[in-house]
mmCIF file of C-alpha atoms in Angstrom:
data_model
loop_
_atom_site.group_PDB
_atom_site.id
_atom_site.type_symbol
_atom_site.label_atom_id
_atom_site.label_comp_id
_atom_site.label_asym_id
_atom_site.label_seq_id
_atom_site.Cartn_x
_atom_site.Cartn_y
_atom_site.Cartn_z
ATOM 1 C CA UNK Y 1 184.999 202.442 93.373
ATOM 2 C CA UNK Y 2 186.756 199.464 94.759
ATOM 3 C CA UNK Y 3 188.838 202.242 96.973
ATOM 4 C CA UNK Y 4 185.450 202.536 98.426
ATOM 5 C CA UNK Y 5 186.007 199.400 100.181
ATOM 6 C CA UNK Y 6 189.564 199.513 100.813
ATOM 7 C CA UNK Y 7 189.301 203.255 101.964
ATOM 8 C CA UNK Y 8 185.837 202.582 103.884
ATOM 9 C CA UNK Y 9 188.115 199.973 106.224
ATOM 10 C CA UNK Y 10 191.052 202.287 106.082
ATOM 11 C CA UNK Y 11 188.958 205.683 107.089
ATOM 12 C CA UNK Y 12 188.193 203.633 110.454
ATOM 13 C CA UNK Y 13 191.227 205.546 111.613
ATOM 14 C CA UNK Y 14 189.852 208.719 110.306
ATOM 15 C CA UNK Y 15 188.238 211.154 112.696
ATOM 16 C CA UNK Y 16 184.745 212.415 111.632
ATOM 17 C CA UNK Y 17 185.543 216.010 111.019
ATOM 18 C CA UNK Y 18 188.515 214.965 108.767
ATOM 19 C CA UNK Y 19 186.224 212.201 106.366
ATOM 20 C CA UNK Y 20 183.688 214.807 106.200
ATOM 21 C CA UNK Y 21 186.434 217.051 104.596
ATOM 22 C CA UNK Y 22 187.761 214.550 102.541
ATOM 23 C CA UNK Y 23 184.555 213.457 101.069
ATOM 24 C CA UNK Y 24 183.381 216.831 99.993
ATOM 25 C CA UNK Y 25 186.089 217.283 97.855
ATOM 26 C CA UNK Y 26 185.171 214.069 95.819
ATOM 27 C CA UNK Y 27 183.808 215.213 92.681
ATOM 28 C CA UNK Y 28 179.938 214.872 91.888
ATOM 29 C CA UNK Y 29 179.776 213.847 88.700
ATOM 30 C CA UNK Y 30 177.869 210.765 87.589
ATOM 31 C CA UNK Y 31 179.318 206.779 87.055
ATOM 32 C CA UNK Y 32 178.315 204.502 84.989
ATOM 33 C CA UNK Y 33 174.758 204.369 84.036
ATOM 34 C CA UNK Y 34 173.990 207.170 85.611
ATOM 35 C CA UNK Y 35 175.027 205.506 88.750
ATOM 36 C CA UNK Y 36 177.403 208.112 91.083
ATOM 37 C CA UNK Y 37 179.977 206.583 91.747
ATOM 38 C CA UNK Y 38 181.892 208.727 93.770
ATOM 39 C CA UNK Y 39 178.742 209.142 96.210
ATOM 40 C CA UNK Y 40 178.885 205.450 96.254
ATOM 41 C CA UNK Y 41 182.704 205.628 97.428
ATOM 42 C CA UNK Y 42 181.893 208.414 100.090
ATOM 43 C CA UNK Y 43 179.132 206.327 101.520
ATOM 44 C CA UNK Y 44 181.492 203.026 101.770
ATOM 45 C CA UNK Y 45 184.056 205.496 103.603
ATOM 46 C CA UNK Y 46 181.433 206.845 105.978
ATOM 47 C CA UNK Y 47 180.308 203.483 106.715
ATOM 48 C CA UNK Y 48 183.880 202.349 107.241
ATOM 49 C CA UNK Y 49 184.610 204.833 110.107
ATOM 50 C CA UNK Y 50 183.938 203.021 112.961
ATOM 51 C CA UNK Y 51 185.040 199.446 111.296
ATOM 52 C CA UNK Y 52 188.049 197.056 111.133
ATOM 53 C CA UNK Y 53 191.277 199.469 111.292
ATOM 54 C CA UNK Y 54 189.660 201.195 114.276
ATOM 55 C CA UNK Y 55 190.317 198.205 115.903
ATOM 56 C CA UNK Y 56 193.627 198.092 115.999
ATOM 57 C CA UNK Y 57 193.684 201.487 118.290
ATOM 58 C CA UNK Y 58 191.951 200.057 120.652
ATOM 59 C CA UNK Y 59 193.590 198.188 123.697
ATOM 60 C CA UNK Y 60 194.642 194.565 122.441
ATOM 61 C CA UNK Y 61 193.128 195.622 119.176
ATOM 62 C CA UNK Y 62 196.609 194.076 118.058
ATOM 63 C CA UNK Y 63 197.474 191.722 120.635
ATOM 64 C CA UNK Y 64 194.194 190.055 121.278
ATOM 65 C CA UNK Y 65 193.822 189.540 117.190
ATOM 66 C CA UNK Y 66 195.152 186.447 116.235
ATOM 67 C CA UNK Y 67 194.872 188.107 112.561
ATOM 68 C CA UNK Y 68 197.236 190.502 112.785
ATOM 69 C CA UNK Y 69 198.789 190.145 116.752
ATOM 70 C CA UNK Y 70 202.947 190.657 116.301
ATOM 71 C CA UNK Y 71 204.912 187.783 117.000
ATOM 72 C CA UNK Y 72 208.406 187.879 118.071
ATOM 73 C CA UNK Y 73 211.069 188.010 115.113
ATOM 74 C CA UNK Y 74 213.099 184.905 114.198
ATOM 75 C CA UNK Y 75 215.911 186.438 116.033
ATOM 76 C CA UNK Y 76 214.258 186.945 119.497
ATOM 77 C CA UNK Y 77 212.370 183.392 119.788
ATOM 78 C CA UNK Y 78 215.244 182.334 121.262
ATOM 79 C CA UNK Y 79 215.042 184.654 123.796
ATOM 80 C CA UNK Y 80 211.550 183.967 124.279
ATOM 81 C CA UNK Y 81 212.327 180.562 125.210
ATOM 82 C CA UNK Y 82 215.757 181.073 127.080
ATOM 83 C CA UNK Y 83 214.115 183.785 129.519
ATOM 84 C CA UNK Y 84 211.028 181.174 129.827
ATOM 85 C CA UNK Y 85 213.431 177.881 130.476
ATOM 86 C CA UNK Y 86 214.792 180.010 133.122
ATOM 87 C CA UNK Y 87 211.687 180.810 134.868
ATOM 88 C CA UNK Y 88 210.768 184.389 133.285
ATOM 89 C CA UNK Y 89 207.837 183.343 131.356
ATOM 90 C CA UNK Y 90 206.043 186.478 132.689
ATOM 91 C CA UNK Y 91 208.857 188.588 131.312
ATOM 92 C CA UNK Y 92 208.535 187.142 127.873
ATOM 93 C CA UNK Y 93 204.505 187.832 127.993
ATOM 94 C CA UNK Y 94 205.193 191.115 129.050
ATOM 95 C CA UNK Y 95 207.820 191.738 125.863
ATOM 96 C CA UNK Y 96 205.326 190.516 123.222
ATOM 97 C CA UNK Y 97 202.260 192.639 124.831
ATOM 98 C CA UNK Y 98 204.489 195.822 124.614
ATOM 99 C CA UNK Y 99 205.492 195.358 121.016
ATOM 100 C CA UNK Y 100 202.037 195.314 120.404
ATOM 101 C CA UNK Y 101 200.534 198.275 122.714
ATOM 102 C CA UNK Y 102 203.280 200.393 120.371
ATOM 103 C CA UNK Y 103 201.649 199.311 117.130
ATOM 104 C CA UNK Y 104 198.094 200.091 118.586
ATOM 105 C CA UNK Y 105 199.114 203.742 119.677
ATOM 106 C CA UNK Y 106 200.867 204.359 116.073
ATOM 107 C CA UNK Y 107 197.855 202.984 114.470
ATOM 108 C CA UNK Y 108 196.443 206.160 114.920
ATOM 109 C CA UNK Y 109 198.452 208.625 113.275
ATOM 110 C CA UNK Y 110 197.414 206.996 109.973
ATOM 111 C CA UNK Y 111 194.855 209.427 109.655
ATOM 112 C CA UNK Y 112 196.176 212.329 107.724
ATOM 113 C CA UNK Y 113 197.839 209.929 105.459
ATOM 114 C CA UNK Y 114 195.161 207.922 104.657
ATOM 115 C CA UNK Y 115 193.113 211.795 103.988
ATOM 116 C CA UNK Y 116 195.414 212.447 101.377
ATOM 117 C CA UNK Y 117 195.048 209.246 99.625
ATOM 118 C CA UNK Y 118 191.374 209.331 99.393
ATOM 119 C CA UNK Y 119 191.708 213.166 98.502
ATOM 120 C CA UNK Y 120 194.429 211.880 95.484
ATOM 121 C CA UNK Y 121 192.149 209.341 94.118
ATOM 122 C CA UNK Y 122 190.745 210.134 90.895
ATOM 123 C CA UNK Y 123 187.325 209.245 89.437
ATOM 124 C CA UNK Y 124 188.787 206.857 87.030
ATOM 125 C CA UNK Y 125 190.865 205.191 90.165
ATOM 126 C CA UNK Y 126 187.664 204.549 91.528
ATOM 127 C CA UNK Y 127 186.246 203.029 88.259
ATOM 128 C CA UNK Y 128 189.143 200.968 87.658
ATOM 129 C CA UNK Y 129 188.851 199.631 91.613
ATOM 130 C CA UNK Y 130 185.345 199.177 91.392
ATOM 131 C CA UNK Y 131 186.266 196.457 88.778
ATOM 132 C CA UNK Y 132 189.461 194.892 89.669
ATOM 133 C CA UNK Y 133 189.910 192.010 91.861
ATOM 134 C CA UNK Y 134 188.296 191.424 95.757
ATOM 135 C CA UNK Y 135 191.769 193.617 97.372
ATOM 136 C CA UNK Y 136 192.036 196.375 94.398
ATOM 137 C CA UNK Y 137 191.095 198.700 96.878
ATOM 138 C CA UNK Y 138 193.435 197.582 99.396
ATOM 139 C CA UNK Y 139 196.190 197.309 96.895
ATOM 140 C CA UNK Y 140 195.451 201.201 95.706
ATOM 141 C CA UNK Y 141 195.698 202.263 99.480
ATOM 142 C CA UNK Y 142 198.829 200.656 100.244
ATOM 143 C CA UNK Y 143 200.806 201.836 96.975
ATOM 144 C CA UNK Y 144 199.542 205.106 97.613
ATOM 145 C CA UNK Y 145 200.551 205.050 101.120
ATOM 146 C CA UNK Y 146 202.988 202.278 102.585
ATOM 147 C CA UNK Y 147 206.356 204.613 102.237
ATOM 148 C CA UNK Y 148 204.236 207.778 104.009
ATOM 149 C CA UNK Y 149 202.965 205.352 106.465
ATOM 150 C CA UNK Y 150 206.185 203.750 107.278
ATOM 151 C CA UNK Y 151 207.813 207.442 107.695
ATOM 152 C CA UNK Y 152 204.933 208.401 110.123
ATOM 153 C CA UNK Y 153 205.450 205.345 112.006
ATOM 154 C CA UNK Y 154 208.701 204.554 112.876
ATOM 155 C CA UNK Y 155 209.045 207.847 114.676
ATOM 156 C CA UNK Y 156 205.401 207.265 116.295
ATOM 157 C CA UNK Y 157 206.311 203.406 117.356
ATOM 158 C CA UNK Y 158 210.033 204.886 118.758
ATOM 159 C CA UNK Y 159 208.156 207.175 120.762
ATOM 160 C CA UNK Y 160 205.663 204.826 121.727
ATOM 161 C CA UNK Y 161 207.575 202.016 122.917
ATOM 162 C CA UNK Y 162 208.789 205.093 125.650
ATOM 163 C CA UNK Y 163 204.974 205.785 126.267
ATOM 164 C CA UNK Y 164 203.674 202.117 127.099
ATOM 165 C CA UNK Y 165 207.177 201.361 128.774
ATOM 166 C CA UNK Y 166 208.225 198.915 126.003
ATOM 167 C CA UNK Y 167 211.775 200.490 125.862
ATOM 168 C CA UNK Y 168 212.170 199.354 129.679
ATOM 169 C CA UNK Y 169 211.163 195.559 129.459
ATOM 170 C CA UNK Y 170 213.384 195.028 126.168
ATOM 171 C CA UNK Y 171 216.118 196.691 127.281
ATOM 172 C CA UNK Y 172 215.557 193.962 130.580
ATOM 173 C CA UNK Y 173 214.877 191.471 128.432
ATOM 174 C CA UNK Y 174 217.712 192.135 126.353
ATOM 175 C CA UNK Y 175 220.357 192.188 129.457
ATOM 176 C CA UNK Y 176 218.367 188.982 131.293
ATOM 177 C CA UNK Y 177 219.169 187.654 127.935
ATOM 178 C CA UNK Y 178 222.391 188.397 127.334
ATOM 179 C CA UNK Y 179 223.681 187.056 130.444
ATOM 180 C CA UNK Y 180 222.573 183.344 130.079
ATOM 181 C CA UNK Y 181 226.149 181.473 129.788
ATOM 182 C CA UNK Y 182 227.043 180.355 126.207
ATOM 183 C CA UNK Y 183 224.080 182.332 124.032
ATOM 184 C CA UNK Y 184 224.577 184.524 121.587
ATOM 185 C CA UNK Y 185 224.406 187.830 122.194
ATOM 186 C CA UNK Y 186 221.158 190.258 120.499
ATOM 187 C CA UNK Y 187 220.685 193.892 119.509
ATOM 188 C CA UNK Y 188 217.486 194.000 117.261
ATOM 189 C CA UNK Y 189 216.075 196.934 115.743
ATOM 190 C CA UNK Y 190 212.539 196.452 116.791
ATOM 191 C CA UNK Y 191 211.430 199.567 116.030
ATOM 192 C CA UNK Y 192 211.642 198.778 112.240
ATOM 193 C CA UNK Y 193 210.636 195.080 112.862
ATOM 194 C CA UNK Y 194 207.286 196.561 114.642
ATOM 195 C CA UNK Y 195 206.722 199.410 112.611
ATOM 196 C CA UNK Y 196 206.473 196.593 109.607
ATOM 197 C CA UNK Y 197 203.920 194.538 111.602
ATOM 198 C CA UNK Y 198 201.599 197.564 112.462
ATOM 199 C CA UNK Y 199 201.531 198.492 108.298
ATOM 200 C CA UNK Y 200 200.481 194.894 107.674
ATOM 201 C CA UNK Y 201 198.364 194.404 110.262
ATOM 202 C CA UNK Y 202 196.464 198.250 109.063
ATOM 203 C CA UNK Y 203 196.239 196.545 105.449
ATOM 204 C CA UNK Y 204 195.099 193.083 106.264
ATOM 205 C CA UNK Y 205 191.852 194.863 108.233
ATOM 206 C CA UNK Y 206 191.423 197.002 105.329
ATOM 207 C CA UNK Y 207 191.282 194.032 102.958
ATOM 208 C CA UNK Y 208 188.910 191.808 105.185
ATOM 209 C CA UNK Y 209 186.411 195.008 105.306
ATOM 210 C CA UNK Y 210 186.898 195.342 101.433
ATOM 211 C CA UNK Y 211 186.180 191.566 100.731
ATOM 212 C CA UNK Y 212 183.114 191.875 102.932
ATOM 213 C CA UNK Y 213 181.600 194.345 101.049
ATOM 214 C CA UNK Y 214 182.372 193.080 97.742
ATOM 215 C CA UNK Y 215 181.332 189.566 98.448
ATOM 216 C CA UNK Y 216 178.592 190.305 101.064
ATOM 217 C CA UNK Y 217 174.975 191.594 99.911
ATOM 218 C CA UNK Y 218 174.195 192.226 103.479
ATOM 219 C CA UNK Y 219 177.396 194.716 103.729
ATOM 220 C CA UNK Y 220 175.991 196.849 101.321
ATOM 221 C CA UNK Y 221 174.086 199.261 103.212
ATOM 222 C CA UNK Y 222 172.250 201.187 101.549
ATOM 223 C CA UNK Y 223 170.704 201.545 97.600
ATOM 224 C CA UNK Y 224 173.613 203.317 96.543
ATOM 225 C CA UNK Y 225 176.072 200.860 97.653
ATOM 226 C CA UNK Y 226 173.995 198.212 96.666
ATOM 227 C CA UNK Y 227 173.572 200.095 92.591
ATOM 228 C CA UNK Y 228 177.418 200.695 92.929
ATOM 229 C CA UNK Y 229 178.762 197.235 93.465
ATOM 230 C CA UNK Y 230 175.968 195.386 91.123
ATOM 231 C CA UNK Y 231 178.151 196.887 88.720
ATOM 232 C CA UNK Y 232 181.027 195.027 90.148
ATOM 233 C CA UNK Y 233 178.695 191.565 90.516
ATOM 234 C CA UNK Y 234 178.223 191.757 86.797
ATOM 235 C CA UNK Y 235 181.750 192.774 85.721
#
């Protein structure tokens, strides 16, 4: 039942048509007490649609979110601050921004990936979630999907850094760069370094949205909900 949570933040990505097919393939059988648990968990995914990982598809949802914004490798902070000593500050901005416009556009192709998760999750998954600890849920959602994820989105964030002109500025950056007498040359693979970033930033939303409603009485919208995790309160 914990998956609720973690999948409620996750199924922000999900279109409507696509939850609405997921959830009616969750079984209807009661919980615990009588309590049904899996209508608990399809409620805490509908309410999750338009929450937290939707965010991050938006415009800036990355780059304006101090939470999960992408900062610049190790390796190229010291080409942020050679191009800004030698007076391309607005170049540097301009890298960063890009890195994350690409994580907001692959952001969305989580969808189908996060569909088959909640469509794998069993009945005694969602028991055991329901009582684990405030990120079970999250923890269940990444395990399930962090290698399917990161195969979706390196292609998407390649393709992406092409659509929002990314590939351009770093491939300026990198030459302005490499040209300053005396540094040391750079090649870094940022689509692997920003494909990581966009996964943790996707699973750090889903475990804020999963700690609210666990810890939150307000979150809990509805009776259901509120029956559901009053199971957790008293685990």
């Amino acid at each position: 039942m914990k998956k609720i949570v973690l999948l409620l933040t996750a199924f922000s990505l999900f279109g409507c048509a696509e939850m609405q097919q997921v959830l009616n393939q969750f079984p209807q059988t009661p919980g615990i007490g009588g309590i049904d648990i899996a209508g608990g968990l399809k409620e805490a995914l509908n309410n999750g649609i338009s929450k937290q990982v939707t965010k991050l598809t938006a415009t800036d949802g990355f780059y304006r979110n101090e939470a999960v914004k992408i900062l610049l490798p190790e390796e190229l902070r010291k080409v942020d601050a050679g191009l800004r000593r030698i007076g391309l500050s607005s170049l540097a901005d301009e890298g960063l921004k890009v890195l994350n416009r690409a994580a907001e556009d692959a952001v969305k192709e989580a969808t189908p990936i996060f569909v088959d998760a909640v469509r794998n999750m069993t009945f005694y998954d969602a028991k055991t979630i329901l009582m684990g600890n405030e990120s079970s849920a999250t923890s269940y959602l990444q395990n399930s999907t962090s290698t399917a994820l990161y195969g979706k989105f390196s292609p998407v964030i390649k393709n992406s850094f092409t659509k929002v002109g990314a590939d351009k500025v770093w491939t300026n950056i990198i030459t302005k760069y490499n040209s300053i007498p005396l540094v040391n040359k750079v090649n870094p693979d940022l689509t692997d370094y920003v494909t990581n970033q966009a996964l943790n930033g996707v699973f750090k939303m889903v475990a804020v949205e999963e700690k609210n409603i666990r810890t939150t009485l307000s979150a809990r919208t509805s009776i259901l909900l509120q029956k559901v995790f009053a199971l957790q309160d008293k685990n």
